[in-house]
Coordinates of C-alpha atoms in Angstrom, one line a residue:
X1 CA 37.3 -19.5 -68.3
X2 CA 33.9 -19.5 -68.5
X3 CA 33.3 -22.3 -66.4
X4 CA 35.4 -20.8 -63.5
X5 CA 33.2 -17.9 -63.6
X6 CA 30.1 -19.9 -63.6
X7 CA 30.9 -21.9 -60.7
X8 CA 32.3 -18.4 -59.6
X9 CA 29.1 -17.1 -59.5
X10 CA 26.9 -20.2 -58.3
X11 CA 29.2 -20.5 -55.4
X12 CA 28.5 -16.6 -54.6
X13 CA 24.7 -17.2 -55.1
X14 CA 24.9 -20.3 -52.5
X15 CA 26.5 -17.8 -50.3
X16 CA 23.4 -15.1 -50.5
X17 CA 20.9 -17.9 -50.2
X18 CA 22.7 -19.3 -47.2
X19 CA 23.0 -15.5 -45.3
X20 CA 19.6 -14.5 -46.5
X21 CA 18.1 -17.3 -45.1
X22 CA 19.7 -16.9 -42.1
X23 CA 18.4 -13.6 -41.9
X24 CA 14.5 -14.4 -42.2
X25 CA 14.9 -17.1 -39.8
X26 CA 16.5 -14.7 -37.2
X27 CA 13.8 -11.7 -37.8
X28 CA 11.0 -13.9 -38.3
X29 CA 11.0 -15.0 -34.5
X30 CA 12.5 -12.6 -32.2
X31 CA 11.1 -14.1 -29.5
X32 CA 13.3 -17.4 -30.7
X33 CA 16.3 -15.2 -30.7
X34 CA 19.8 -14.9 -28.9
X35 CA 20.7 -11.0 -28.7
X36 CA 21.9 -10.3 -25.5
X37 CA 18.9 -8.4 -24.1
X38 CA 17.3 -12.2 -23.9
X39 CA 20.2 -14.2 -22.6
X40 CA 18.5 -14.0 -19.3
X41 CA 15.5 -15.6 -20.3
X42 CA 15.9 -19.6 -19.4
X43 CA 13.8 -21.9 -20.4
X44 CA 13.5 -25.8 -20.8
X45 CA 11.7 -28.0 -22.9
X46 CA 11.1 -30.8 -20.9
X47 CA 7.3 -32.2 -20.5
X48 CA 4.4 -30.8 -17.8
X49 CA 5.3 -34.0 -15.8
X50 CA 8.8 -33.6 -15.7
X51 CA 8.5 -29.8 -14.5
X52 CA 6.3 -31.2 -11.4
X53 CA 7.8 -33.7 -10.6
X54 CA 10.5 -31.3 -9.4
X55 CA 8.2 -28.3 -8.6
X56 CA 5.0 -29.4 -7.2
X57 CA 6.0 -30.0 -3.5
X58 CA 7.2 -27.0 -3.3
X59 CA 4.5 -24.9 -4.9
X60 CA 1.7 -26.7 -3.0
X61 CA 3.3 -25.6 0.4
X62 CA 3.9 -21.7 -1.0
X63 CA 0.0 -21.7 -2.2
X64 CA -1.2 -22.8 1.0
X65 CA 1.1 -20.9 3.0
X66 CA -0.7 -17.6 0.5
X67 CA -3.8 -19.2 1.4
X68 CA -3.4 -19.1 4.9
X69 CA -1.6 -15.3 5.5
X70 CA -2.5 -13.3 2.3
X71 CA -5.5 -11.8 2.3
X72 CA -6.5 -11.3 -1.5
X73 CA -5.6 -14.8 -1.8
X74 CA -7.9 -16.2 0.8
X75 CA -10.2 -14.1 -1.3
X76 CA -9.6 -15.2 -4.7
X77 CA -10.2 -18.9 -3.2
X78 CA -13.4 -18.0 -2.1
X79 CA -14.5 -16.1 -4.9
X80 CA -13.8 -19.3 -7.1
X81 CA -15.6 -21.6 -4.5
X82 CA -18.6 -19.5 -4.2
X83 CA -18.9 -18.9 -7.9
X84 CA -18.2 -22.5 -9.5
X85 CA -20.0 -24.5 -6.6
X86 CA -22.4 -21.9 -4.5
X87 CA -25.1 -24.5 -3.2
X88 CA -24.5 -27.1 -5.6
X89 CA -24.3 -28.3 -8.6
X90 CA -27.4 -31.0 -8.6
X91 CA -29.3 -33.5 -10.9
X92 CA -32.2 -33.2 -12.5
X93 CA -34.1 -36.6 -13.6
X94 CA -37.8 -37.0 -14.4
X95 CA -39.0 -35.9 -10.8
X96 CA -40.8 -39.2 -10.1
X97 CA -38.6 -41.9 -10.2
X98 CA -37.6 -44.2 -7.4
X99 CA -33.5 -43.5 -7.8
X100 CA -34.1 -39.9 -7.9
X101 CA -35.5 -39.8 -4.6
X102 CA -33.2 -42.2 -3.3
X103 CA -31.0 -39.8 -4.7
X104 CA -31.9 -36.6 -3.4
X105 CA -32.1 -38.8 0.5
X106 CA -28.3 -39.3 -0.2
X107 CA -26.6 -36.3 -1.8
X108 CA -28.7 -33.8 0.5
X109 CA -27.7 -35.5 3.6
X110 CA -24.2 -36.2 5.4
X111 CA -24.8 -39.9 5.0
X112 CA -22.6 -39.5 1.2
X113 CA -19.7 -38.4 3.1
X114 CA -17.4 -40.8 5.0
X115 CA -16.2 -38.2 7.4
X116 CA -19.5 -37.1 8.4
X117 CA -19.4 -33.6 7.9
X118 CA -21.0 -32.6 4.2
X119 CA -23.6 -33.3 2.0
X120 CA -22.8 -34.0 -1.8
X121 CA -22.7 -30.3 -2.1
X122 CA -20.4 -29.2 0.7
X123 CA -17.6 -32.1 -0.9
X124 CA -18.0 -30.4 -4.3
X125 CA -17.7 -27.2 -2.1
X126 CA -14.1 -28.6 -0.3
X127 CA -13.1 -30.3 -3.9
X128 CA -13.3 -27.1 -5.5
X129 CA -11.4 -25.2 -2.8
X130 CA -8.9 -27.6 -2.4
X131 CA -8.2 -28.0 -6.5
X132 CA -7.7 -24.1 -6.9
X133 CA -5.3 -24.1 -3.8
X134 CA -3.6 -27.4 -4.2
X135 CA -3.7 -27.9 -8.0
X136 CA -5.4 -31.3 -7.4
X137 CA -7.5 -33.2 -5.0
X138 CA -8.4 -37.3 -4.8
X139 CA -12.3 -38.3 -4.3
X140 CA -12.5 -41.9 -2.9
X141 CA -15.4 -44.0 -3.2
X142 CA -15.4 -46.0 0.3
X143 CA -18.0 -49.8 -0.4
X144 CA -20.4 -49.8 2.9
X145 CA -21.4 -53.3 4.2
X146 CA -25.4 -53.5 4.6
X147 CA -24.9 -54.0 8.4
X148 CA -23.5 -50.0 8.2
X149 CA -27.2 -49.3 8.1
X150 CA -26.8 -47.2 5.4
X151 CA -29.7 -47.4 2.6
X152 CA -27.3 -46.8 -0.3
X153 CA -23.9 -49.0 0.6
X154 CA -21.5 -46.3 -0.8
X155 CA -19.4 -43.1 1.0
X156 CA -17.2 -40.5 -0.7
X157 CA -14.2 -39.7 0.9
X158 CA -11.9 -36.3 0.1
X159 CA -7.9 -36.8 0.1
X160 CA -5.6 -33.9 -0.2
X161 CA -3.5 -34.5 -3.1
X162 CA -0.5 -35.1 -0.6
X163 CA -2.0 -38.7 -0.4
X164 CA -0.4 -39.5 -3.8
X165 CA 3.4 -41.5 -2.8
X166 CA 5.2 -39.5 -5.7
X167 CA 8.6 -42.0 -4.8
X168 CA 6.2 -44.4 -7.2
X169 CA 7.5 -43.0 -10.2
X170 CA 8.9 -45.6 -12.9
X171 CA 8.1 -49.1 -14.9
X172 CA 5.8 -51.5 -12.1
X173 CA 7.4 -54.8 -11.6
X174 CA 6.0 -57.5 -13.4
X175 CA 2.9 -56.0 -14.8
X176 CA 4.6 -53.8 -17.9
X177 CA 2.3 -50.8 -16.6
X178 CA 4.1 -47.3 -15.9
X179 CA 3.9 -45.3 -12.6
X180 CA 4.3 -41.6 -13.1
X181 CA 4.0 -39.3 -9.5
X182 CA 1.6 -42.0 -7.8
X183 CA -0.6 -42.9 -10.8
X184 CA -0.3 -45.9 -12.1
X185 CA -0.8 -46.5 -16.5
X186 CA -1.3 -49.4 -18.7
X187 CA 0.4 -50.7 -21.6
X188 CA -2.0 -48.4 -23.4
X189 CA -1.9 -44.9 -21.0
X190 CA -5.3 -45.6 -19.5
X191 CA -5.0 -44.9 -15.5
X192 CA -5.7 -48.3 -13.5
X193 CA -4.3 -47.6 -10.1
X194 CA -3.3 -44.8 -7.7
X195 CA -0.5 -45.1 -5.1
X196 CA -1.9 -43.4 -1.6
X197 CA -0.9 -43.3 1.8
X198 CA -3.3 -44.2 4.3
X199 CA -3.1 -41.2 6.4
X200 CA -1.6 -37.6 5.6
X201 CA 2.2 -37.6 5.1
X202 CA 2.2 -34.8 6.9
X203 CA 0.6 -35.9 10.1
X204 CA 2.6 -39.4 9.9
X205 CA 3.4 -40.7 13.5
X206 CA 5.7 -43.9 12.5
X207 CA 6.7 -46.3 9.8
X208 CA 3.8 -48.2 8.7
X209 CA 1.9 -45.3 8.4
X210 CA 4.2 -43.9 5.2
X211 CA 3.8 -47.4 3.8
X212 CA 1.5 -46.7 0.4
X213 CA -1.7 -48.9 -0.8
X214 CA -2.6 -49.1 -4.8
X215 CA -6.3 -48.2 -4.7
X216 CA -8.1 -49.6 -8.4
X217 CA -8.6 -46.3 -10.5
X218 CA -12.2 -47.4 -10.7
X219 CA -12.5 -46.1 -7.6
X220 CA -10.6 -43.3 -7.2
X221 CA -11.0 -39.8 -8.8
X222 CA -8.2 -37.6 -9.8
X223 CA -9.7 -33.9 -10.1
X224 CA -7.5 -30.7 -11.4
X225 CA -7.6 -28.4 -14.4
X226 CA -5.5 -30.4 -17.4
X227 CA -3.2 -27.2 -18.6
X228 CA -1.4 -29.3 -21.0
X229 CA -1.7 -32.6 -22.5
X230 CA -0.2 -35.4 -20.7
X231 CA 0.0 -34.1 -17.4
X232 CA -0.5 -36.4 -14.8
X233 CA -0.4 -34.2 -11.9
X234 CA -2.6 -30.9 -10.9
X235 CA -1.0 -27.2 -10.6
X236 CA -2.1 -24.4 -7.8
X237 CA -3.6 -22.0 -9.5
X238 CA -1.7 -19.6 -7.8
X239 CA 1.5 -20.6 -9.4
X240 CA 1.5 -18.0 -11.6
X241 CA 1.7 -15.0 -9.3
X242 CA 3.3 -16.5 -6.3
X243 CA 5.9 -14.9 -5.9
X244 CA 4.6 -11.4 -6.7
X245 CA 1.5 -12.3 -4.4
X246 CA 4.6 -12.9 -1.5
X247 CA 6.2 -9.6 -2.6
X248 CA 3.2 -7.6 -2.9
X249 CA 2.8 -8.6 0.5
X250 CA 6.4 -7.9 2.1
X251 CA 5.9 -4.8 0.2
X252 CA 2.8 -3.5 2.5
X253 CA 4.2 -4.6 5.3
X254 CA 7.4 -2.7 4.8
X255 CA 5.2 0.3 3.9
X256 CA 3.4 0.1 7.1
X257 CA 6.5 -0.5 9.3
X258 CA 8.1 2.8 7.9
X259 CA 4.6 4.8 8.8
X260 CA 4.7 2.8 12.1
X261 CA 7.8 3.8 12.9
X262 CA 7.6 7.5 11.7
X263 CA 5.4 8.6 13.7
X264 CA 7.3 7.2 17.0
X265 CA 9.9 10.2 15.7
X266 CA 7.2 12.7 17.4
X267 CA 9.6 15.4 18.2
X268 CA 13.2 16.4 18.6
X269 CA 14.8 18.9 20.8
X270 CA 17.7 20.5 19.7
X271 CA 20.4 23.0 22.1
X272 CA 20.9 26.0 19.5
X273 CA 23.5 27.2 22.0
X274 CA 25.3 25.1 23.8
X275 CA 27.6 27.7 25.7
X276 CA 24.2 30.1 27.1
X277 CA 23.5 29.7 30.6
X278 CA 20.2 29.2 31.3
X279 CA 18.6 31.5 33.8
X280 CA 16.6 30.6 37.4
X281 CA 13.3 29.6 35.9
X282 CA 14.8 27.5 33.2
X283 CA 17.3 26.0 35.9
X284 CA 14.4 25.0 38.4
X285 CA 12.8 23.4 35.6
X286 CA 15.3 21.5 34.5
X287 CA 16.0 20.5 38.2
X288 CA 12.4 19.7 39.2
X289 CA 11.1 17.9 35.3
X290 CA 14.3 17.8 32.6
X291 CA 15.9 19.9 30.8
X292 CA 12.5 21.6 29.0
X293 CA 10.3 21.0 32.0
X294 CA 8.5 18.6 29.6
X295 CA 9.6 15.0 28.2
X296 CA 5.6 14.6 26.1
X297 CA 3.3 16.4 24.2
X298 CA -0.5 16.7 24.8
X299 CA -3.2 18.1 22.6
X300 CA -3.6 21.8 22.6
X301 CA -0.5 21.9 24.6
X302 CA 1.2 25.5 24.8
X303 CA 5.0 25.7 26.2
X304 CA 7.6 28.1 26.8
X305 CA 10.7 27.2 25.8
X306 CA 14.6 28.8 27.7
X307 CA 16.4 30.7 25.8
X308 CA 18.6 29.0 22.9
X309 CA 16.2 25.6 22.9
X310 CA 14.3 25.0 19.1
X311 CA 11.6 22.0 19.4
X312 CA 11.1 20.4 15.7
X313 CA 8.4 18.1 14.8
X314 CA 8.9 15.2 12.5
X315 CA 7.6 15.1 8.9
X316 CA 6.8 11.4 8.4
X317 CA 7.4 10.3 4.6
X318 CA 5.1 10.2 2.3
X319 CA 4.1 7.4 0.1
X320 CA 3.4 8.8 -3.4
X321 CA 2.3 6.3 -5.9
X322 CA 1.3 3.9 -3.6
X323 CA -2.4 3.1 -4.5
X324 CA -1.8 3.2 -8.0
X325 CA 1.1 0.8 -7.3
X326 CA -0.3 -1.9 -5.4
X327 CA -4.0 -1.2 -7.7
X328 CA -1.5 -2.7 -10.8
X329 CA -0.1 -5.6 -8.8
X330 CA -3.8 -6.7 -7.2
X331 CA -4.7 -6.8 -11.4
X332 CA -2.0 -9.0 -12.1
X333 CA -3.0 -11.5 -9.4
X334 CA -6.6 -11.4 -10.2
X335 CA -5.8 -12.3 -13.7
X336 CA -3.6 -14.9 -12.3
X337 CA -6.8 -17.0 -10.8
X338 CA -8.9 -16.1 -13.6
X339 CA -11.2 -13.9 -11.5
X340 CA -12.5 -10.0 -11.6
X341 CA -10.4 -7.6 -9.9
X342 CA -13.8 -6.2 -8.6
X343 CA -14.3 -9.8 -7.5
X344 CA -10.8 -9.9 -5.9
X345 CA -10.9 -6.5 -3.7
X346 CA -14.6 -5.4 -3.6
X347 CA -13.2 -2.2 -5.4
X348 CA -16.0 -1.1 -7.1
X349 CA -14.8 2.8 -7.7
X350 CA -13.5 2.9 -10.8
X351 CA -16.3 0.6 -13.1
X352 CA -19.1 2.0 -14.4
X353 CA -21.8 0.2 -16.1
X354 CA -20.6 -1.2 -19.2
X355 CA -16.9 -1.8 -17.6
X356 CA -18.3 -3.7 -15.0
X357 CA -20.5 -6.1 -16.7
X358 CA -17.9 -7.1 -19.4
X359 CA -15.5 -7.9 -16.4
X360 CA -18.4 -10.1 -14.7
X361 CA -19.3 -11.5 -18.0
X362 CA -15.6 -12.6 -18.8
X363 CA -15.1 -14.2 -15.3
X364 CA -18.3 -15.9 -16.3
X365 CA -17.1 -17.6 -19.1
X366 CA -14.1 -19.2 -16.2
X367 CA -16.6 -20.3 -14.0
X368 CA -18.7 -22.2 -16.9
X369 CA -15.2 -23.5 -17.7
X370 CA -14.9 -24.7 -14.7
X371 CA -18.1 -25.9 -13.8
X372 CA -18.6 -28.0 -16.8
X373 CA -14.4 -29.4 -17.0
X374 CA -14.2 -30.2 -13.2
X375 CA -17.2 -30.2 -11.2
X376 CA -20.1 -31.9 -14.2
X377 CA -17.4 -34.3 -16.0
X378 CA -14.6 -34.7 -13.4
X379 CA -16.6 -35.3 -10.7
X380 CA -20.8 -35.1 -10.8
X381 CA -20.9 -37.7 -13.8
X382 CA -18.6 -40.6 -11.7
X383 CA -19.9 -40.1 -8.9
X384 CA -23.7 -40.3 -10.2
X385 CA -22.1 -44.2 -12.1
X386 CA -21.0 -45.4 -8.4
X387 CA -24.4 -44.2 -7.1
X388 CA -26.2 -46.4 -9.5
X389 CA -23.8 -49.2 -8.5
X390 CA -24.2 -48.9 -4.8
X391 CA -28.1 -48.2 -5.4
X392 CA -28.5 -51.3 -7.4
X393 CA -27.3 -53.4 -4.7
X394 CA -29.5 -51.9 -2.5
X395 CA -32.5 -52.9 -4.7
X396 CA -32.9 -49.5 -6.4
X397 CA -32.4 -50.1 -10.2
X398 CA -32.3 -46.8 -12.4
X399 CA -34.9 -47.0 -15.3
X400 CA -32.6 -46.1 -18.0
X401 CA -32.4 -42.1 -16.5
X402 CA -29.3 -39.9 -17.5
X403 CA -29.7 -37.2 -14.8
X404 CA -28.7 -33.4 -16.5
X405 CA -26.7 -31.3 -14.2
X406 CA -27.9 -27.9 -12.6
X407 CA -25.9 -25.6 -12.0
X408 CA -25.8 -22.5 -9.1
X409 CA -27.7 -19.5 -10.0
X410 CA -25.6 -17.0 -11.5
X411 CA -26.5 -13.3 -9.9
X412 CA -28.0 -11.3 -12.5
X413 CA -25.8 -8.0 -13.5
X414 CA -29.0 -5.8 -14.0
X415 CA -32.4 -7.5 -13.4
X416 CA -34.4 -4.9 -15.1
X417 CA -32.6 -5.3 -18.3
X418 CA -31.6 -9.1 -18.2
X419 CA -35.1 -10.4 -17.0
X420 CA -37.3 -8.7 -20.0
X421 CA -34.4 -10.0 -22.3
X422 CA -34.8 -13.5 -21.4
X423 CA -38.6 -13.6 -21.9
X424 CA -38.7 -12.2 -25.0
X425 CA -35.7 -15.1 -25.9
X426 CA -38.3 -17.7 -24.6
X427 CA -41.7 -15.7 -26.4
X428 CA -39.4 -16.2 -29.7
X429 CA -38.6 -19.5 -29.6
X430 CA -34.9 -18.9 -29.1
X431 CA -35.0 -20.5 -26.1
X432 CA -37.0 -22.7 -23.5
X433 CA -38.6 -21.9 -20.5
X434 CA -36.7 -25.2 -18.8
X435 CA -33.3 -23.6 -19.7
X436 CA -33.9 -20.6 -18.6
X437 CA -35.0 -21.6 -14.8
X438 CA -32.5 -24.2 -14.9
X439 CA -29.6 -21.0 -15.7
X440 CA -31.4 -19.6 -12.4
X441 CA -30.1 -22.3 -10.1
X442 CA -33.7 -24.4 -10.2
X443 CA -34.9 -27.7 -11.2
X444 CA -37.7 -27.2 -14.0
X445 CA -40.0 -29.8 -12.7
X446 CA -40.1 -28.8 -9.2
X447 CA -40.9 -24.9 -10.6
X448 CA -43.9 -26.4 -12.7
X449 CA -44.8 -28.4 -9.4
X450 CA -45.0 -25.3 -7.4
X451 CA -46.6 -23.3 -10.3
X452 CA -49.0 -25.8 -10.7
X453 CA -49.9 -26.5 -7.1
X454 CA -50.3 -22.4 -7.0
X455 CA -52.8 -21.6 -9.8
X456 CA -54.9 -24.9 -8.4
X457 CA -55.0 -23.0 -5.1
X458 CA -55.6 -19.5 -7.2
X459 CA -58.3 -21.3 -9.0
X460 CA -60.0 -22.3 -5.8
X461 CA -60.2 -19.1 -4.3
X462 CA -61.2 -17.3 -7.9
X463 CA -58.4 -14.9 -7.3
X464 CA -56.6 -13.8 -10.5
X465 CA -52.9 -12.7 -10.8
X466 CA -50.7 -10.8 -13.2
X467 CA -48.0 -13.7 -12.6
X468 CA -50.7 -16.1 -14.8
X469 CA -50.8 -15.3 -18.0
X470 CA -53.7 -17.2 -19.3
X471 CA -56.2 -15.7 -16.6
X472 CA -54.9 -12.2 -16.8
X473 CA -56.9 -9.6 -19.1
X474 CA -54.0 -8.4 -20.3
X475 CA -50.2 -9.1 -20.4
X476 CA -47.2 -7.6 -22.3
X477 CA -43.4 -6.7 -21.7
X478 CA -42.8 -3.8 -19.2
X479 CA -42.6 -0.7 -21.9
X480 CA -44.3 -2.5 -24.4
X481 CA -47.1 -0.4 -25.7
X482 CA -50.6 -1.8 -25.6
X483 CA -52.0 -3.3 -28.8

């Protein structure tokens, strides 16, 4: 008896243990739930490369199709190229050696480019366009023979990522390497090979020219943001507000249509009574110009109308919540690309000071992100190792110099306030004068050129300057009382 009614009992503790448990684990996630308000939200589990391999086609074309008709868009493109690239992002060496010079001869001029068309810092311009729009873009280095008459034997080349033949996808024959989307792996994941048409897809004009090449990964760079790890393949950055980018759209159009046609509804004339005869001056009116003598209105217009005729205007509809409407979707799609929504519409009414300079100092911290992940260590850093290559051939060997990378002058929020601030950071030690002109944009070296060539030439002519501290009488902060 007492047996039965222990295992009685353990058997009703199991029970509770079982349903309890079953209870955490269903409240501890709701998210991970199955109550009916979420059986519309489908997901998948399968791996970033397995989600483009289906999807990326497709998403390209809508992102450039965005690009090319919507305006905030076009604007949110541009407001990503302009911030991450403005005029450059450039090397700094020691100022004096021979590859630096050689280097500034070939990334300022349009000889880097195999098209012709840019120097260094218009292709990191295009890159950087073409990864935000695209997802992804392909920088070929192109070998020059000497009898190019080119003093460094090396072009760079830009491919839209369309290049890649994605119908490589699978084990390589007789190597053991994988092919995933058009780039080729090795027994140990390292890329070794892309596949790549040799002209567009999408200007192909026969057979052979859909026939791919494997280009060595050595000379080939693969640039887009990595959003997960493993992926292979770049996504537009639009991607995430696509489709409320295309509705937003329809949506203004549809808005404007309905005030468009509106106001075509000028006026309607209405018979009040039907069976009234109209007399001999309405009658010769209507015989000589219509039934109201009148078929238009005209400003300051005053008319008589017959007896038993009632003229109403139209009241075109209104569009109440419009602003504030459209205001909320423009801030979704800003966040979408990472950018401002200041940045996105020029919309400046609603920010005051402190507002305004935590949004630009946010979308700051993306552009660094981006700067440093895609234009210094995606592309600056190989393209500077093929350089050295190509310059060594020519006969210009590289002294053991590791250039640092400059990047674009950031536009200061509030120079009165920001300026002081970074000279007393320098004065304190918390910082050097070579960061801070390199955070403007400049090269260090060529400043203390200039600076140096301009106090020699001060010195000549005995003139002093409040710009020279060392000569000046007296020198101090602005506000800062005199000791």
């Amino acid at each position: 008896m007492v047996n039965n009614s222990s295992s009685g009992l353990a058997e009703l503790q199991r029970h509770a243990s079982t349903y309890l448990g079953a209870a955490l684990e269903k409240r501890a996630f709701d998210a991970a739930s199955n109550r009916e308000r979420l059986s519309g939200w489908l997901t998948s589990g399968t791996s970033a490369n397995a989600e483009l391999r289906r999807a990326l086609s497709r998403l390209r074309d809508r992102s450039r199709d965005l690009a090319r008709n919507d305006p905030y868009v076009s604007r949110a493109l541009a407001v990503i190229r302009s911030n991450v690239v403005g005029t450059g992002v450039r090397a700094q060496l020691d100022g004096s050696s021979q590859i630096e010079a050689a280097w500034k001869r070939w990334a300022e001029s349009t000889r880097c480019d195999a098209d012709g068309r840019h120097n260094l810092y218009g292709l990191q311009s295009l890159a950087m366009r073409a990864i935000a729009e695209s997802g992804e873009v392909l920088l070929r280095m192109r070998p020059r023979r000497v009898s190019d008459g080119l003093e460094i034997p090396m072009q760079l080349q830009l491919l839209e990522a369309d290049h890649l033949d994605t119908s490589k996808d699978g084990d390589a024959e007789r190597t053991g390497h994988t092919i995933v989307q058009g780039v080729e792996f090795n027994a140990i994941g390292r890329r070794v090979a892309y596949w790549v048409f040799r002209t567009h897809p999408g200007d192909a004009r026969s057979s052979a020219s859909r026939q791919s090449v494997r280009v060595s990964a050595d000379r080939m760079l693969h640039l887009f943001r990595v959003d997960r790890p493993g992926q292979v393949r770049g996504v537009p950055w639009a991607a995430p507000i696509a489709v409320r980018a295309h509705e937003l759209k329809d949506y203004e159009d549809a808005q404007l249509l309905r005030q468009k046609i509106a106001a075509c509804f000028a006026v309607f004339r209405e018979d009040t009574n039907v069976e009234m005869e109209p007399g001999p001056a309405a009658q010769a009116a209507q015989s000589e110009e219509g039934e109201l003598g009148r078929d238009s209105v005209e400003p300051g217009m005053i008319e008589d109308l017959p007896a038993g005729k009632k003229v109403t205007f139209a009241q075109p509809p209104g569009v109440g919540g419009y602003d504030e409407f459209v205001t909320r979707q423009l801030r979704a799609v800003a966040s979408g690309f990472g950018v401002s929504y200041e940045a996105l519409t020029g919309d400046y009414s609603t920010v005051n000071f402190a507002s305004g300079r935590m949004g630009h100092v946010e979308f700051q911290r993306n552009v660094t992100t981006w700067q440093n992940d895609l234009m210094v260590m995606q592309l600056c850093r190989p393209v500077w190792a093929w350089f050295e290559e190509a310059a060594e051939l020519a006969g210009v060997r590289n002294e053991g110099l590791d250039p640092s990378w400059i990047l674009p002058r950031r536009e200061m929020f509030d120079p009165t306030r920001e300026i002081p601030a970074l000279i007393q950071q320098v004065r304190g030690g918390m910082t050097s004068l070579s960061d801070v002109i390199r955070a403007q944009g400049d090269d260090p070296s060529e400043v203390f050129d200039r600076l140096a060539g301009e106090r020699k030439r001060l010195d000549e002519l005995k003139l002093t300057t409040e710009s020279d501290p060392a000569q000046a009488k007296e020198w101090r902060m602005p506000d800062e009382p005199r000791a």
